[in-house]
Short mmCIF file of C-alpha atoms in Angstrom, two decimals:
data_model
loop_
_atom_site.label_atom_id
_atom_site.label_comp_id
_atom_site.label_asym_id
_atom_site.label_seq_id
_atom_site.Cartn_x
_atom_site.Cartn_y
_atom_site.Cartn_z
CA UNK A 1 23.03 36.89 3.85
CA UNK A 2 25.57 38.58 5.47
CA UNK A 3 27.86 36.01 7.82
CA UNK A 4 25.80 37.18 10.87
CA UNK A 5 22.45 37.18 9.28
CA UNK A 6 21.66 33.65 10.44
CA UNK A 7 17.88 34.48 11.83
CA UNK A 8 15.36 33.54 9.22
CA UNK A 9 11.72 35.21 10.06
CA UNK A 10 8.72 35.03 7.60
CA UNK A 11 10.93 34.88 4.48
CA UNK A 12 13.72 37.10 5.33
CA UNK A 13 17.23 36.49 6.91
CA UNK A 14 18.54 39.32 9.58
CA UNK A 15 20.63 39.79 12.56
CA UNK A 16 19.72 39.18 16.21
CA UNK A 17 17.55 41.80 17.70
CA UNK A 18 20.01 43.03 20.07
CA UNK A 19 23.31 43.13 17.32
CA UNK A 20 24.79 40.20 19.47
CA UNK A 21 26.55 37.36 17.58
CA UNK A 22 28.50 34.18 18.53
CA UNK A 23 32.12 32.46 17.17
CA UNK A 24 31.64 29.16 15.84
CA UNK A 25 34.85 27.44 16.84
CA UNK A 26 36.38 24.33 14.81
CA UNK A 27 36.68 21.67 17.57
CA UNK A 28 39.94 20.06 15.79
CA UNK A 29 42.11 23.49 17.19
CA UNK A 30 39.88 25.67 18.89
CA UNK A 31 40.24 28.33 16.24
CA UNK A 32 36.82 30.70 15.04
CA UNK A 33 35.66 29.84 11.39
CA UNK A 34 32.08 31.10 11.32
CA UNK A 35 30.15 33.79 13.15
CA UNK A 36 26.27 33.45 13.58
CA UNK A 37 23.87 35.70 15.55
CA UNK A 38 22.96 35.29 18.85
CA UNK A 39 19.52 35.67 18.94
CA UNK A 40 16.95 36.20 21.93
CA UNK A 41 13.77 36.19 23.31
CA UNK A 42 12.67 38.85 21.19
CA UNK A 43 13.69 37.19 18.04
CA UNK A 44 11.96 33.80 18.91
CA UNK A 45 8.76 35.89 19.75
CA UNK A 46 9.11 37.69 15.99
CA UNK A 47 9.82 34.10 14.93
CA UNK A 48 6.68 32.72 16.33
CA UNK A 49 4.48 35.14 15.28
CA UNK A 50 5.71 34.91 11.57
CA UNK A 51 4.85 30.90 11.96
CA UNK A 52 1.62 31.82 13.46
CA UNK A 53 0.62 33.74 10.63
CA UNK A 54 1.56 31.38 8.01
CA UNK A 55 -0.06 28.71 9.58
CA UNK A 56 -3.50 30.39 10.62
CA UNK A 57 -3.42 32.84 7.26
CA UNK A 58 -0.90 31.49 4.89
CA UNK A 59 -1.23 28.43 2.12
CA UNK A 60 0.86 25.75 3.55
CA UNK A 61 -1.52 23.92 5.78
CA UNK A 62 -4.24 23.81 3.02
CA UNK A 63 -1.71 22.87 0.36
CA UNK A 64 -2.50 19.64 -1.40
CA UNK A 65 -0.62 16.68 -0.05
CA UNK A 66 0.60 15.70 -3.45
CA UNK A 67 1.90 19.44 -3.45
CA UNK A 68 3.72 19.10 0.16
CA UNK A 69 5.30 15.84 -1.02
CA UNK A 70 6.92 17.56 -3.87
CA UNK A 71 8.84 20.26 -2.14
CA UNK A 72 10.05 17.59 0.20
CA UNK A 73 11.33 15.65 -2.53
CA UNK A 74 12.95 18.51 -4.05
CA UNK A 75 14.75 19.44 -0.87
CA UNK A 76 16.09 15.63 -0.57
CA UNK A 77 17.39 16.15 -4.24
CA UNK A 78 19.39 19.83 -3.44
CA UNK A 79 20.65 18.03 -0.05
CA UNK A 80 22.01 15.48 -2.78
CA UNK A 81 23.55 17.89 -4.98
CA UNK A 82 24.99 19.88 -2.09
CA UNK A 83 26.35 16.93 -0.54
CA UNK A 84 29.87 17.55 -0.27
CA UNK A 85 29.68 21.01 1.03
CA UNK A 86 27.22 19.95 3.50
CA UNK A 87 29.39 16.88 4.37
CA UNK A 88 32.57 18.99 4.69
CA UNK A 89 30.74 21.85 6.91
CA UNK A 90 29.42 18.98 9.89
CA UNK A 91 32.38 17.55 9.85
CA UNK A 92 34.22 21.12 10.77
CA UNK A 93 30.95 22.35 13.06
CA UNK A 94 30.74 19.03 14.94
CA UNK A 95 34.32 17.41 14.52
CA UNK A 96 32.85 13.94 13.17
CA UNK A 97 34.43 12.66 10.22
CA UNK A 98 33.64 13.87 6.98
CA UNK A 99 32.61 10.49 5.54
CA UNK A 100 30.25 10.57 8.89
CA UNK A 101 29.21 14.02 7.58
CA UNK A 102 28.57 12.66 3.90
CA UNK A 103 26.57 9.79 5.65
CA UNK A 104 24.31 12.21 7.40
CA UNK A 105 23.67 14.06 4.24
CA UNK A 106 22.40 10.90 3.02
CA UNK A 107 20.11 10.05 6.02
CA UNK A 108 18.77 13.22 5.86
CA UNK A 109 17.49 12.85 2.22
CA UNK A 110 16.01 9.49 2.72
CA UNK A 111 13.80 11.19 5.86
CA UNK A 112 12.94 13.74 3.43
CA UNK A 113 11.86 11.13 0.69
CA UNK A 114 10.15 8.73 3.66
CA UNK A 115 8.06 11.54 4.75
CA UNK A 116 6.74 12.38 1.26
CA UNK A 117 6.21 8.99 0.60
CA UNK A 118 4.13 8.28 3.60
CA UNK A 119 1.85 11.20 3.31
CA UNK A 120 1.02 10.71 0.00
CA UNK A 121 0.40 7.05 0.17
CA UNK A 122 -1.77 6.89 3.25
CA UNK A 123 -5.64 7.25 3.07
CA UNK A 124 -7.54 10.30 3.56
CA UNK A 125 -9.20 9.25 6.90
CA UNK A 126 -10.84 6.45 8.48
CA UNK A 127 -14.50 5.78 8.31
CA UNK A 128 -16.09 5.08 11.50
CA UNK A 129 -19.36 2.52 11.44
CA UNK A 130 -21.83 4.79 13.43
CA UNK A 131 -24.30 1.99 13.00
CA UNK A 132 -26.61 3.96 10.84
CA UNK A 133 -27.21 4.22 7.14
CA UNK A 134 -27.84 8.01 7.88
CA UNK A 135 -24.68 8.91 9.56
CA UNK A 136 -21.75 9.60 7.97
CA UNK A 137 -18.73 9.51 10.55
CA UNK A 138 -14.78 9.40 9.79
CA UNK A 139 -11.54 10.23 11.38
CA UNK A 140 -9.04 12.76 9.85
CA UNK A 141 -5.71 13.88 10.62
CA UNK A 142 -4.75 17.18 10.62
CA UNK A 143 -1.22 19.59 11.53
CA UNK A 144 -0.94 20.59 14.91
CA UNK A 145 -0.32 24.28 14.13
CA UNK A 146 3.19 26.03 15.09
CA UNK A 147 6.09 23.52 16.28
CA UNK A 148 9.01 24.58 18.09
CA UNK A 149 11.73 22.29 17.00
CA UNK A 150 15.26 22.27 19.10
CA UNK A 151 17.91 20.33 18.17
CA UNK A 152 21.46 19.01 19.61
CA UNK A 153 25.12 19.44 18.48
CA UNK A 154 26.04 16.17 17.98
CA UNK A 155 23.80 15.36 14.81
CA UNK A 156 22.75 19.06 13.73
CA UNK A 157 21.48 18.35 10.05
CA UNK A 158 19.77 14.74 10.91
CA UNK A 159 18.19 15.78 13.98
CA UNK A 160 16.73 18.59 12.40
CA UNK A 161 15.71 16.35 9.74
CA UNK A 162 14.09 14.31 11.56
CA UNK A 163 11.96 17.03 13.17
CA UNK A 164 11.26 19.44 9.73
CA UNK A 165 10.10 16.28 7.49
CA UNK A 166 7.26 15.01 9.53
CA UNK A 167 6.29 18.75 10.43
CA UNK A 168 6.13 20.14 6.99
CA UNK A 169 4.89 16.71 5.56
CA UNK A 170 1.63 16.97 7.89
CA UNK A 171 1.33 20.81 7.08
CA UNK A 172 2.67 22.74 9.78
CA UNK A 173 5.02 25.39 10.33
CA UNK A 174 7.74 25.98 12.82
CA UNK A 175 10.65 27.94 14.51
CA UNK A 176 13.86 25.95 14.88
CA UNK A 177 16.81 26.26 17.24
CA UNK A 178 19.46 24.38 16.73
CA UNK A 179 22.46 24.08 19.15
CA UNK A 180 24.25 27.26 19.60
CA UNK A 181 27.28 25.25 19.53
CA UNK A 182 26.64 23.36 15.87
CA UNK A 183 24.25 25.73 14.27
CA UNK A 184 25.26 26.07 10.30
CA UNK A 185 24.20 23.29 8.75
CA UNK A 186 20.71 23.90 9.89
CA UNK A 187 20.68 27.48 8.34
CA UNK A 188 21.96 25.81 5.58
CA UNK A 189 19.12 23.58 5.88
CA UNK A 190 16.49 26.42 5.74
CA UNK A 191 18.13 27.74 2.70
CA UNK A 192 17.59 24.58 0.99
CA UNK A 193 13.60 24.69 1.62
CA UNK A 194 13.40 28.25 0.62
CA UNK A 195 15.17 26.85 -3.01
CA UNK A 196 12.46 24.31 -2.75
CA UNK A 197 9.55 26.62 -3.16
CA UNK A 198 8.30 26.64 0.73
CA UNK A 199 6.24 29.81 1.24
CA UNK A 200 7.42 32.53 3.38
CA UNK A 201 7.13 31.88 7.02
CA UNK A 202 6.51 28.37 7.17
CA UNK A 203 10.10 27.55 8.17
CA UNK A 204 11.76 29.77 10.86
CA UNK A 205 15.16 29.90 12.27
CA UNK A 206 16.69 31.45 15.43
CA UNK A 207 20.27 30.98 16.40
CA UNK A 208 20.80 31.56 19.76
CA UNK A 209 21.49 29.73 23.49
CA UNK A 210 18.96 27.68 24.92
CA UNK A 211 18.50 29.54 28.40
CA UNK A 212 16.75 32.31 25.84
CA UNK A 213 15.59 31.52 22.73
CA UNK A 214 14.75 27.58 23.41
CA UNK A 215 13.04 28.55 26.98
CA UNK A 216 10.74 31.29 25.02
CA UNK A 217 10.10 28.87 22.30
CA UNK A 218 9.17 26.23 24.83
CA UNK A 219 6.61 28.36 26.92
CA UNK A 220 5.37 30.71 24.22
CA UNK A 221 1.29 30.45 24.48
CA UNK A 222 1.28 30.58 20.53
CA UNK A 223 3.34 27.31 19.94
CA UNK A 224 1.28 24.34 19.86
CA UNK A 225 3.59 21.41 19.85
CA UNK A 226 7.50 21.74 21.27
CA UNK A 227 9.87 18.67 19.91
CA UNK A 228 13.43 18.47 22.14
CA UNK A 229 16.00 16.56 21.65
CA UNK A 230 19.09 17.08 24.11
CA UNK A 231 20.03 15.77 27.62
CA UNK A 232 17.58 14.88 30.38
CA UNK A 233 18.14 18.19 32.79
CA UNK A 234 17.25 20.30 29.88
CA UNK A 235 14.37 18.14 28.70
CA UNK A 236 12.55 18.12 32.02
CA UNK A 237 12.92 21.99 31.84
CA UNK A 238 11.11 22.21 28.36
CA UNK A 239 8.51 20.10 29.79
CA UNK A 240 7.88 22.23 32.29
CA UNK A 241 7.98 25.32 30.92
CA UNK A 242 5.55 23.95 27.91
CA UNK A 243 3.32 22.78 31.26
CA UNK A 244 1.73 26.40 31.26
CA UNK A 245 0.05 26.15 27.67
CA UNK A 246 -0.66 22.63 27.54
CA UNK A 247 1.22 22.04 24.41
CA UNK A 248 1.82 18.75 22.86
CA UNK A 249 5.69 17.50 23.81
CA UNK A 250 8.21 14.99 22.27
CA UNK A 251 11.13 14.49 24.03
CA UNK A 252 14.30 12.03 22.91
CA UNK A 253 16.60 12.39 26.17
CA UNK A 254 19.57 9.94 25.40
CA UNK A 255 20.41 6.96 26.77
CA UNK A 256 23.20 4.54 28.33
CA UNK A 257 22.64 2.10 25.94
CA UNK A 258 24.11 -1.60 26.81
CA UNK A 259 26.04 -4.02 24.26
CA UNK A 260 25.30 -7.68 25.50
CA UNK A 261 27.71 -9.97 24.18
CA UNK A 262 27.34 -13.92 24.97
CA UNK A 263 30.15 -16.28 24.32
CA UNK A 264 28.28 -18.21 21.95
CA UNK A 265 28.69 -15.20 19.16
CA UNK A 266 32.32 -15.29 19.10
CA UNK A 267 32.99 -19.39 19.22
CA UNK A 268 34.07 -18.26 15.64
CA UNK A 269 37.20 -16.37 14.64
CA UNK A 270 34.88 -14.69 12.46
CA UNK A 271 31.98 -13.90 15.09
CA UNK A 272 34.89 -12.89 17.76
CA UNK A 273 36.26 -10.28 15.09
CA UNK A 274 32.75 -8.92 14.10
CA UNK A 275 31.64 -8.69 17.61
CA UNK A 276 34.59 -6.67 18.72
CA UNK A 277 34.72 -4.70 15.54
CA UNK A 278 31.16 -3.85 16.12
CA UNK A 279 31.56 -2.74 19.98
CA UNK A 280 34.33 -0.26 18.62
CA UNK A 281 31.95 0.73 16.63
CA UNK A 282 28.91 1.27 19.03
CA UNK A 283 31.33 3.02 21.70
CA UNK A 284 33.26 5.01 19.38
CA UNK A 285 31.82 6.59 16.05
CA UNK A 286 31.80 10.06 16.42
CA UNK A 287 34.11 10.03 19.19
CA UNK A 288 31.18 8.57 21.25
CA UNK A 289 29.22 11.50 21.37
CA UNK A 290 25.75 9.52 19.87
CA UNK A 291 22.40 9.35 22.03
CA UNK A 292 22.35 5.65 21.23
CA UNK A 293 26.03 4.95 21.68
CA UNK A 294 26.80 1.44 23.17
CA UNK A 295 28.49 2.88 25.94
CA UNK A 296 28.08 -0.24 27.81
CA UNK A 297 29.70 -3.53 27.40
CA UNK A 298 28.22 -5.87 29.19
CA UNK A 299 30.05 -9.41 28.25
CA UNK A 300 29.59 -13.05 29.50
CA UNK A 301 32.37 -13.59 31.88
CA UNK A 302 34.10 -16.54 30.15
CA UNK A 303 34.73 -14.05 27.51
CA UNK A 304 35.78 -11.49 28.80
CA UNK A 305 39.52 -11.19 29.18
CA UNK A 306 39.83 -12.26 25.39
CA UNK A 307 37.40 -10.02 23.90
CA UNK A 308 38.11 -7.04 26.35
CA UNK A 309 41.80 -6.88 25.64
CA UNK A 310 41.36 -7.61 21.66
CA UNK A 311 39.21 -4.33 22.23
CA UNK A 312 41.57 -2.32 24.06
CA UNK A 313 44.24 -3.14 21.60
CA UNK A 314 42.45 -2.08 18.64
CA UNK A 315 41.06 1.01 20.37
CA UNK A 316 44.40 2.00 21.15
CA UNK A 317 45.10 1.96 17.16
CA UNK A 318 42.19 4.03 16.57
CA UNK A 319 43.79 7.21 14.29
CA UNK A 320 42.70 10.66 15.86
CA UNK A 321 42.48 13.95 13.96
CA UNK A 322 40.73 16.39 12.22
CA UNK A 323 37.32 15.34 10.35
CA UNK A 324 38.44 16.23 7.23
CA UNK A 325 41.52 14.82 7.04
CA UNK A 326 42.23 11.53 5.10
CA UNK A 327 42.44 8.58 6.99
CA UNK A 328 40.90 9.97 10.42
CA UNK A 329 38.59 7.43 11.97
CA UNK A 330 37.76 9.66 14.81
CA UNK A 331 37.69 13.54 15.50
CA UNK A 332 37.65 15.69 18.45
CA UNK A 333 35.03 16.51 21.27
CA UNK A 334 32.74 19.23 20.12
CA UNK A 335 34.04 21.44 22.70
CA UNK A 336 36.26 22.34 25.67
CA UNK A 337 33.43 21.98 28.05
CA UNK A 338 32.66 18.32 26.58
CA UNK A 339 36.24 17.35 26.90
CA UNK A 340 36.64 18.47 30.75
CA UNK A 341 33.34 16.45 31.24
CA UNK A 342 34.69 13.42 29.88
CA UNK A 343 38.33 13.67 31.74
CA UNK A 344 36.04 14.43 35.02
CA UNK A 345 34.28 11.10 34.30
CA UNK A 346 37.09 8.91 33.54
CA UNK A 347 38.49 10.23 36.81
CA UNK A 348 35.76 9.22 38.61
CA UNK A 349 35.59 5.68 37.22
CA UNK A 350 39.35 5.24 38.41
CA UNK A 351 38.82 6.77 41.77
CA UNK A 352 35.96 3.99 42.06
CA UNK A 353 37.85 1.06 41.16
CA UNK A 354 37.84 0.92 37.37
CA UNK A 355 40.64 -0.79 36.04
CA UNK A 356 42.13 1.24 32.69
CA UNK A 357 42.42 -0.83 29.67
CA UNK A 358 43.17 1.91 26.86
CA UNK A 359 43.16 5.53 26.61
CA UNK A 360 42.22 7.41 29.74
CA UNK A 361 43.89 10.80 28.67
CA UNK A 362 44.30 13.55 25.71
CA UNK A 363 46.61 12.32 22.54
CA UNK A 364 49.93 13.57 22.67
CA UNK A 365 51.44 15.58 19.48
CA UNK A 366 51.22 18.92 18.32
CA UNK A 367 48.65 18.38 16.05
CA UNK A 368 46.03 17.60 19.08
CA UNK A 369 47.51 20.26 21.60
CA UNK A 370 44.98 22.84 20.69
CA UNK A 371 41.77 20.68 19.78
CA UNK A 372 39.36 19.08 22.11
CA UNK A 373 40.55 15.61 21.16
CA UNK A 374 40.45 12.53 23.93
CA UNK A 375 42.00 8.81 23.19
CA UNK A 376 38.88 5.96 23.02
CA UNK A 377 38.81 5.05 26.54
CA UNK A 378 38.14 1.18 27.66
CA UNK A 379 37.51 0.97 31.53
CA UNK A 380 37.36 -2.71 32.72
CA UNK A 381 35.66 -4.37 35.79
CA UNK A 382 33.21 -1.40 36.48
CA UNK A 383 30.15 -2.10 37.85
CA UNK A 384 26.52 -0.05 38.44
CA UNK A 385 27.42 1.88 41.57
CA UNK A 386 30.15 4.21 39.52
CA UNK A 387 28.97 7.10 37.60
CA UNK A 388 30.39 6.67 34.72
CA UNK A 389 27.98 3.38 34.30
CA UNK A 390 25.05 5.58 35.44
CA UNK A 391 25.40 8.28 33.88
CA UNK A 392 25.23 9.83 29.93
CA UNK A 393 29.06 11.09 29.04
CA UNK A 394 28.84 11.79 25.28
CA UNK A 395 32.31 11.03 24.95
CA UNK A 396 34.86 8.01 23.83
CA UNK A 397 34.40 6.03 26.87
CA UNK A 398 33.39 2.53 27.25
CA UNK A 399 32.94 0.52 30.26
CA UNK A 400 32.84 -3.09 30.81
CA UNK A 401 30.41 -5.04 33.19
CA UNK A 402 30.19 -9.30 33.05
CA UNK A 403 27.17 -11.59 33.88
CA UNK A 404 27.20 -15.45 33.89
CA UNK A 405 23.62 -16.12 33.14
CA UNK A 406 21.04 -15.06 30.60
CA UNK A 407 18.65 -13.42 33.52
CA UNK A 408 21.84 -11.63 34.83
CA UNK A 409 22.70 -10.30 31.58
CA UNK A 410 18.88 -8.65 31.10
CA UNK A 411 18.81 -7.66 34.57
CA UNK A 412 21.94 -5.25 33.91
CA UNK A 413 20.83 -4.38 30.53
CA UNK A 414 17.91 -2.74 32.20
CA UNK A 415 19.42 -1.52 35.07
CA UNK A 416 19.08 2.24 34.19
CA UNK A 417 16.92 5.28 33.75
CA UNK A 418 17.17 5.62 30.12
CA UNK A 419 15.94 3.11 27.87
CA UNK A 420 16.87 4.30 24.15
CA UNK A 421 18.60 1.46 22.48
CA UNK A 422 20.65 -2.00 23.07
CA UNK A 423 21.79 -4.52 21.58
CA UNK A 424 21.88 -8.63 22.19
CA UNK A 425 24.81 -10.55 20.39
CA UNK A 426 24.44 -14.49 20.40
CA UNK A 427 24.73 -17.75 17.86
CA UNK A 428 21.61 -19.03 19.72
CA UNK A 429 18.40 -17.55 17.79
CA UNK A 430 15.86 -18.60 20.47
CA UNK A 431 18.50 -16.41 22.76
CA UNK A 432 18.17 -13.80 20.83
CA UNK A 433 14.67 -13.60 20.68
CA UNK A 434 14.08 -13.50 24.60
CA UNK A 435 16.82 -11.14 25.58
CA UNK A 436 15.02 -8.68 22.72
CA UNK A 437 11.76 -9.40 24.22
CA UNK A 438 12.90 -8.43 27.73
CA UNK A 439 15.07 -5.77 27.18
CA UNK A 440 13.28 -2.28 27.81
CA UNK A 441 14.81 -0.37 25.05
CA UNK A 442 12.87 1.55 22.36
CA UNK A 443 15.41 -0.01 19.48
CA UNK A 444 17.12 -3.44 20.18
CA UNK A 445 19.42 -4.67 17.79
CA UNK A 446 20.51 -8.64 17.52
CA UNK A 447 24.13 -9.39 15.96
CA UNK A 448 24.17 -5.65 14.69
CA UNK A 449 25.01 -1.89 16.42
CA UNK A 450 23.67 1.53 15.21
CA UNK A 451 21.82 1.19 12.01
CA UNK A 452 17.96 2.87 11.57
CA UNK A 453 15.42 3.15 9.19
CA UNK A 454 13.37 5.97 8.49
CA UNK A 455 10.39 3.57 8.31
CA UNK A 456 10.77 2.61 11.79
CA UNK A 457 9.90 4.58 14.78
CA UNK A 458 13.01 5.95 16.79
CA UNK A 459 12.67 6.54 20.31
CA UNK A 460 13.11 5.03 24.03
CA UNK A 461 11.64 4.07 27.20
CA UNK A 462 11.75 5.78 30.67
CA UNK A 463 13.87 8.76 30.94
CA UNK A 464 14.83 8.53 27.70
CA UNK A 465 12.35 10.70 26.30
CA UNK A 466 7.83 10.95 25.26
CA UNK A 467 7.09 10.06 21.98
CA UNK A 468 8.98 9.10 18.87
CA UNK A 469 10.44 10.01 15.60
CA UNK A 470 10.69 8.48 12.44
CA UNK A 471 7.97 6.00 11.04
CA UNK A 472 4.32 6.80 10.97
CA UNK A 473 4.37 7.58 14.65
CA UNK A 474 6.76 10.38 13.83
CA UNK A 475 4.57 11.88 11.30
CA UNK A 476 1.64 11.59 13.73
CA UNK A 477 3.59 13.37 16.45
CA UNK A 478 2.81 16.71 14.20
CA UNK A 479 -1.06 15.79 13.82
CA UNK A 480 -4.10 16.79 15.71
CA UNK A 481 -6.86 13.94 14.95
CA UNK A 482 -10.31 15.34 14.75
CA UNK A 483 -13.77 13.31 14.34
CA UNK A 484 -16.12 14.48 11.83
CA UNK A 485 -20.02 13.25 12.42
CA UNK A 486 -22.65 14.19 9.38
CA UNK A 487 -26.14 12.97 10.28
CA UNK A 488 -27.39 12.97 6.76
CA UNK A 489 -31.20 12.64 7.81
CA UNK A 490 -31.79 15.38 10.89
CA UNK A 491 -34.77 15.23 12.77
CA UNK A 492 -36.08 16.20 16.47
CA UNK A 493 -34.95 14.10 19.26
CA UNK A 494 -37.58 15.36 21.13
CA UNK A 495 -35.94 15.13 24.58
CA UNK A 496 -37.44 18.37 25.63
CA UNK A 497 -41.20 18.31 25.06
CA UNK A 498 -41.96 21.97 26.00
#
């Protein structure tokens, strides 16, 4: 495979039909370090045709579950074999630290193993009691068909695996379109699927932009399901495009996630240190480019000054740099566009009355001059009327709001059009359960932030999307239920007398 043959259709690597290519930039210094095929609608059509043939005429949908699971486990083993190289690639492509890249590879391996185990250990169907010994009635689950998988730039390998693993476990074929900004690790994953023994045509990839490749996949009449992870505006376009062919749609569209801290969580020095540390992690891991980032700190008024002061002090000390460099804690933003977007949000917040406690600008120094770096930023005295509080930024920006009562805390946390994730920090176990129960978010952490499990569903309420990834429901997204009713003693009904 040459550098620009990153489109994989029917088991063959090829360049774009148009011959176009795209440079991939290192976000740490804006230099070109790779080139990929810039596919278009013609490439998308070819990939869908290959996936359609592989599903309708190929062996994979009819391959025994144990054999499908074995392929998924081999993929997990190959991921671990290539862990260091993939971690380095994810770091350089997306800007995150290399340790985050390594952790992503581990999480991807876990997802493949989880879905392999899930399909092997589940029952073969559900018997339905029809009320007669002469009737054998049962419900089975079958693959939905050809799946279009569209993934974002912030967690390229991880988000690809959350779609690919359950799609394959269920017996589907697919076409994946990774983000045109960070496609490299997904290309590597397709190669590992090949190496693991996946039949030709089951896994297809088209590298290219969303407005051509993604749009064509979403509207394509031979696609049975489209699963999209990304921004709200793009997600609504995907949903509209899918409507004409009435295909299944799964959307994960991000969030504006509250991190609610009650004063009683910080009564001890250890509790205070932990809550501050976790607030930093919630907001600034991967420079805040996380759909579940805890970018809204909602803190009890009596704790505010002490907590925010220490938070800002530690935020100032976060070490920025190239993600592959030793000791770096936070890498660059993924692109010049994302950097400009972050700067715009901070400027609007300050204009609307927010108080800057840390960050708020690009770092100084020659090592940062060409890259897309932005200092971790804490904005105090924020309120719901500000854009920076309402809208998803995808940058290292934390806003601070305060409350006096439990009801006020819950109201603030739920006052968002999104509903992906949130957290509550308290030493009162009764309060923890009450608040967690009242939060309208798909994942709620108590005295923690960010962990997820492949066994537990991931997704959100409201405009955070439709459907779930991971867990049994994540597998169900890629299946259709079929009721089979067998009459063991057929005889005339005699409804019509003639």
